[in-house]
CSV table of C-alpha atoms in Angstrom, one decimal:
chain,number,residue,atom,x,y,z
A,1,MET,CA,3.4,-0.6,-1.4
A,2,ASN,CA,0.5,1.1,0.2
A,3,VAL,CA,-3.0,0.0,1.5
A,4,LEU,CA,-4.7,-0.6,-1.8
A,5,ALA,CA,-1.9,-2.8,-3.2
A,6,HIS,CA,-1.6,-4.8,0.1
A,7,ALA,CA,-5.3,-5.4,0.2
A,8,LEU,CA,-5.5,-6.5,-3.5
A,9,LEU,CA,-2.4,-8.7,-3.3
A,10,ALA,CA,-3.9,-10.6,-0.3
A,11,GLY,CA,-6.4,-12.1,-2.7
A,12,HIS,CA,-10.0,-13.2,-1.8
A,13,ASP,CA,-9.5,-14.2,1.9
A,14,PRO,CA,-10.8,-11.4,4.2
A,15,ALA,CA,-8.6,-12.4,7.1
A,16,LEU,CA,-5.5,-12.4,4.9
A,17,ARG,CA,-6.5,-9.0,3.5
A,18,LEU,CA,-7.1,-7.7,7.1
A,19,GLY,CA,-3.6,-8.8,8.1
A,20,GLY,CA,-2.2,-7.2,4.9
A,21,VAL,CA,-3.7,-3.9,5.9
A,22,MET,CA,-2.5,-4.3,9.5
A,23,GLY,CA,1.1,-4.8,8.5
A,24,ASP,CA,2.2,-1.2,8.8
A,25,PHE,CA,0.7,-0.9,12.2
A,26,VAL,CA,2.2,-4.0,13.9
A,27,ARG,CA,5.8,-4.2,15.0
A,28,GLY,CA,7.7,-7.4,15.8
A,29,THR,CA,6.1,-10.8,16.1
A,30,PRO,CA,2.4,-10.7,15.4
A,31,ASP,CA,0.2,-11.1,18.5
A,32,PRO,CA,-0.4,-14.8,18.9
A,33,SER,CA,-4.0,-14.1,19.9
A,34,LEU,CA,-4.8,-12.9,16.4
A,35,PRO,CA,-6.4,-15.4,14.1
A,36,PRO,CA,-3.7,-17.4,12.3
A,37,ARG,CA,-4.8,-16.2,8.8
A,38,VAL,CA,-4.6,-12.6,10.0
A,39,ARG,CA,-1.0,-13.2,11.2
A,40,ASP,CA,-0.3,-14.7,7.8
A,41,GLY,CA,-1.5,-11.5,6.3
A,42,ILE,CA,0.9,-9.5,8.4
A,43,ARG,CA,3.7,-11.7,7.2
A,44,LEU,CA,2.6,-11.4,3.6
A,45,HIS,CA,2.7,-7.7,4.0
A,46,ARG,CA,6.3,-7.8,5.2
A,47,ALA,CA,7.3,-10.2,2.4
A,48,ILE,CA,5.7,-7.9,-0.2
A,49,ASP,CA,7.6,-4.9,1.2
A,50,VAL,CA,10.9,-6.8,1.1
A,51,PHE,CA,10.2,-8.0,-2.5
A,52,THR,CA,9.3,-4.4,-3.5
A,53,ASP,CA,12.4,-2.8,-2.0
A,54,ALA,CA,14.6,-5.3,-3.8
A,55,HIS,CA,13.0,-5.2,-7.2
A,56,PRO,CA,15.2,-3.6,-9.9
A,57,GLU,CA,12.4,-1.5,-11.3
A,58,VAL,CA,11.6,0.0,-7.9
A,59,ALA,CA,15.3,0.6,-7.3
A,60,ALA,CA,15.6,2.4,-10.6
A,61,ALA,CA,12.5,4.5,-9.8
A,62,ARG,CA,14.0,5.6,-6.5
A,63,GLU,CA,17.1,6.7,-8.3
A,64,ARG,CA,15.0,8.9,-10.7
A,65,LEU,CA,14.0,11.2,-7.9
A,66,PRO,CA,16.2,14.1,-7.3
A,67,ALA,CA,17.7,15.1,-3.9
A,68,PRO,CA,16.3,15.7,-1.4
A,69,PHE,CA,13.2,13.7,-2.5
A,70,ARG,CA,15.3,10.5,-3.1
A,71,ARG,CA,15.8,10.1,0.7
A,72,TYR,CA,12.0,9.7,1.0
A,73,ALA,CA,11.5,7.8,-2.3
A,74,GLY,CA,10.1,4.7,-0.5
A,75,ILE,CA,7.3,6.8,1.0
A,76,LEU,CA,6.6,8.7,-2.2
A,77,LEU,CA,6.6,5.7,-4.4
A,78,ASP,CA,4.4,3.6,-2.1
A,79,VAL,CA,1.6,6.2,-2.3
A,80,TRP,CA,2.3,7.0,-6.0
A,81,PHE,CA,2.1,3.3,-7.0
A,82,ASP,CA,-1.3,3.1,-5.1
A,83,HIS,CA,-2.4,6.1,-7.2
A,84,LEU,CA,-1.4,4.3,-10.4
A,85,LEU,CA,-3.1,1.1,-9.2
A,86,ALA,CA,-6.3,3.0,-8.2
A,87,ARG,CA,-6.4,5.0,-11.4
A,88,ASP,CA,-6.1,1.9,-13.6
A,89,PHE,CA,-7.8,-0.5,-11.3
A,90,PRO,CA,-9.9,-2.3,-14.0
A,91,ALA,CA,-6.6,-3.5,-15.5
A,92,TRP,CA,-5.8,-5.3,-12.2
A,93,SER,CA,-9.1,-6.4,-10.8
A,94,ASP,CA,-12.5,-7.5,-12.0
A,95,VAL,CA,-14.0,-5.8,-8.9
A,96,PRO,CA,-14.8,-2.1,-9.4
A,97,LEU,CA,-12.6,0.2,-7.4
A,98,VAL,CA,-15.4,1.8,-5.4
A,99,THR,CA,-16.8,-1.7,-4.6
A,100,PHE,CA,-13.4,-3.0,-3.5
A,101,SER,CA,-12.7,0.2,-1.4
A,102,ASN,CA,-16.0,0.2,0.4
A,103,GLY,CA,-15.8,-3.5,1.0
A,104,LEU,CA,-12.3,-3.2,2.5
A,105,ARG,CA,-13.5,-0.5,4.9
A,106,SER,CA,-16.5,-2.6,5.8
A,107,GLU,CA,-14.3,-5.6,6.6
A,108,MET,CA,-12.1,-3.4,8.8
A,109,HIS,CA,-15.0,-2.1,10.7
A,110,SER,CA,-16.3,-5.6,11.3
A,111,ALA,CA,-12.9,-6.5,12.6
A,112,ALA,CA,-12.5,-3.4,14.8
A,113,PRO,CA,-11.7,-5.3,18.0
A,114,LEU,CA,-8.6,-6.8,16.3
A,115,LEU,CA,-7.3,-3.5,14.9
A,116,PRO,CA,-4.3,-1.7,16.5
A,117,ASP,CA,-5.1,1.8,17.7
A,118,GLY,CA,-3.1,3.3,14.9
A,119,LEU,CA,-5.1,1.4,12.3
A,120,LYS,CA,-8.4,2.5,14.0
A,121,ARG,CA,-7.3,6.1,13.5
A,122,PHE,CA,-6.3,5.4,10.0
A,123,LEU,CA,-9.7,3.8,9.3
A,124,ALA,CA,-11.4,7.0,10.3
A,125,TYR,CA,-9.0,8.9,8.0
A,126,MET,CA,-9.9,6.4,5.2
A,127,GLU,CA,-13.6,7.1,5.8
A,128,ARG,CA,-13.2,10.8,5.6
A,129,HIS,CA,-11.2,10.6,2.3
A,130,ASP,CA,-12.9,7.7,0.6
A,131,LEU,CA,-9.7,5.6,0.7
A,132,PRO,CA,-8.3,3.6,-0.9
A,133,ALA,CA,-10.5,4.6,-3.9
A,134,GLY,CA,-9.6,8.2,-3.3
A,135,TYR,CA,-6.0,7.5,-4.2
A,136,ALA,CA,-7.1,7.6,-7.9
A,137,ARG,CA,-7.4,11.4,-7.5
A,138,ILE,CA,-4.2,13.4,-7.5
A,139,GLU,CA,-5.5,15.9,-4.9
A,140,ARG,CA,-5.9,13.0,-2.5
A,141,VAL,CA,-2.3,12.0,-3.1
A,142,GLU,CA,-1.3,15.6,-2.3
A,143,GLY,CA,-3.3,15.4,0.9
A,144,ALA,CA,-1.7,12.1,1.8
A,145,PHE,CA,1.8,13.5,1.3
A,146,ALA,CA,0.9,16.6,3.4
A,147,GLY,CA,-0.3,14.4,6.3
A,148,ILE,CA,2.8,12.1,6.1
A,149,SER,CA,5.1,15.1,6.0
A,150,GLN,CA,3.6,16.5,9.2
A,151,ARG,CA,3.9,13.1,11.0
A,152,LEU,CA,7.6,12.7,10.2
A,153,SER,CA,9.9,13.7,13.0
A,154,ARG,CA,12.2,16.0,11.1
A,155,ALA,CA,11.7,18.7,8.4
A,156,ASN,CA,11.2,17.0,5.0
A,157,PRO,CA,10.0,17.7,1.4
A,158,VAL,CA,7.3,15.0,1.3
A,159,ALA,CA,4.4,17.5,1.1
A,160,ASP,CA,5.9,18.8,-2.2
A,161,GLY,CA,6.3,15.4,-3.8
A,162,VAL,CA,3.5,15.4,-6.3
A,163,PRO,CA,5.2,17.8,-8.9
A,164,VAL,CA,8.4,15.7,-8.7
A,165,LEU,CA,6.5,12.5,-9.4
A,166,VAL,CA,4.4,14.1,-12.1
A,167,ALA,CA,7.6,15.2,-13.8
A,168,GLN,CA,8.6,11.5,-13.9
A,169,ALA,CA,5.1,10.3,-14.6
A,170,SER,CA,5.8,8.4,-17.8
A,171,ALA,CA,8.9,6.6,-16.5
A,172,LEU,CA,7.2,5.7,-13.2
A,173,GLU,CA,4.1,4.4,-15.1
A,174,ASP,CA,6.4,2.2,-17.2
A,175,ALA,CA,8.3,1.0,-14.1
A,176,PHE,CA,5.0,0.1,-12.3
A,177,ALA,CA,3.7,-1.7,-15.4
A,178,ARG,CA,6.8,-3.9,-15.4
A,179,PHE,CA,7.1,-4.3,-11.6
A,180,PHE,CA,3.5,-4.9,-10.5
A,181,PRO,CA,2.9,-8.2,-12.4
A,182,ASP,CA,6.1,-9.6,-10.8
A,183,LEU,CA,4.9,-8.5,-7.4
A,184,ARG,CA,1.5,-10.0,-8.0
A,185,ALA,CA,3.0,-13.3,-9.0
A,186,PHE,CA,5.2,-13.3,-6.0
A,187,ALA,CA,2.3,-12.6,-3.6
A,188,ALA,CA,0.2,-15.4,-5.2
A,189,GLY,CA,3.1,-17.8,-4.9
A,190,TRP,CA,3.6,-16.8,-1.3
A,191,VAL,CA,0.0,-17.5,-0.5
A,192,ALA,CA,-0.1,-20.8,-2.4
A,193,GLU,CA,3.0,-21.9,-0.5
A,194,ARG,CA,1.5,-20.9,2.9
A,195,ASP,CA,-1.7,-22.7,2.0
A,196,ALA,CA,0.2,-25.9,1.1
A,197,LEU,CA,1.6,-26.0,4.6
A,198,THR,CA,-1.8,-25.9,6.3
């Protein structure tokens, strides 16, 4: 999953949400100097990624993509699922998308001393492109894929991913509709279990 999903799935706790967004920018054991709840958010991010990768709907969606895109299906589906989530945000949240998006960026700015350098750069990118709300627009998805493609170390087809995903739009929407409630329940259970230990 991508930034919007990780932020939403972290629930109402800003520290947990911050850790959820940090997850892609932290390797190994989270820095013990980080607040405990932020470290929990990083762990939640990783648990969400493991659950997502193992879910049968996501596995089937990966298989729907033709070669050579299938090799990059994880990247493509992460962003595409954020697009579907942003596009249909009122179905998943009582908070308007723009309010949620602006609030997330504000929380990240407030926590700037805690952010890894890569996340600081990504926050500037988020500001320029009105993310994560911008993921509701297909042209922003295209822009995200172009940027990801350039950052990968070898030649790849990621920049051309949107037409491939659009061709599978109905099946991917159905897969997301079946998968995301399971993921949401998993994340809520993970948080509840962690809370019970503290």
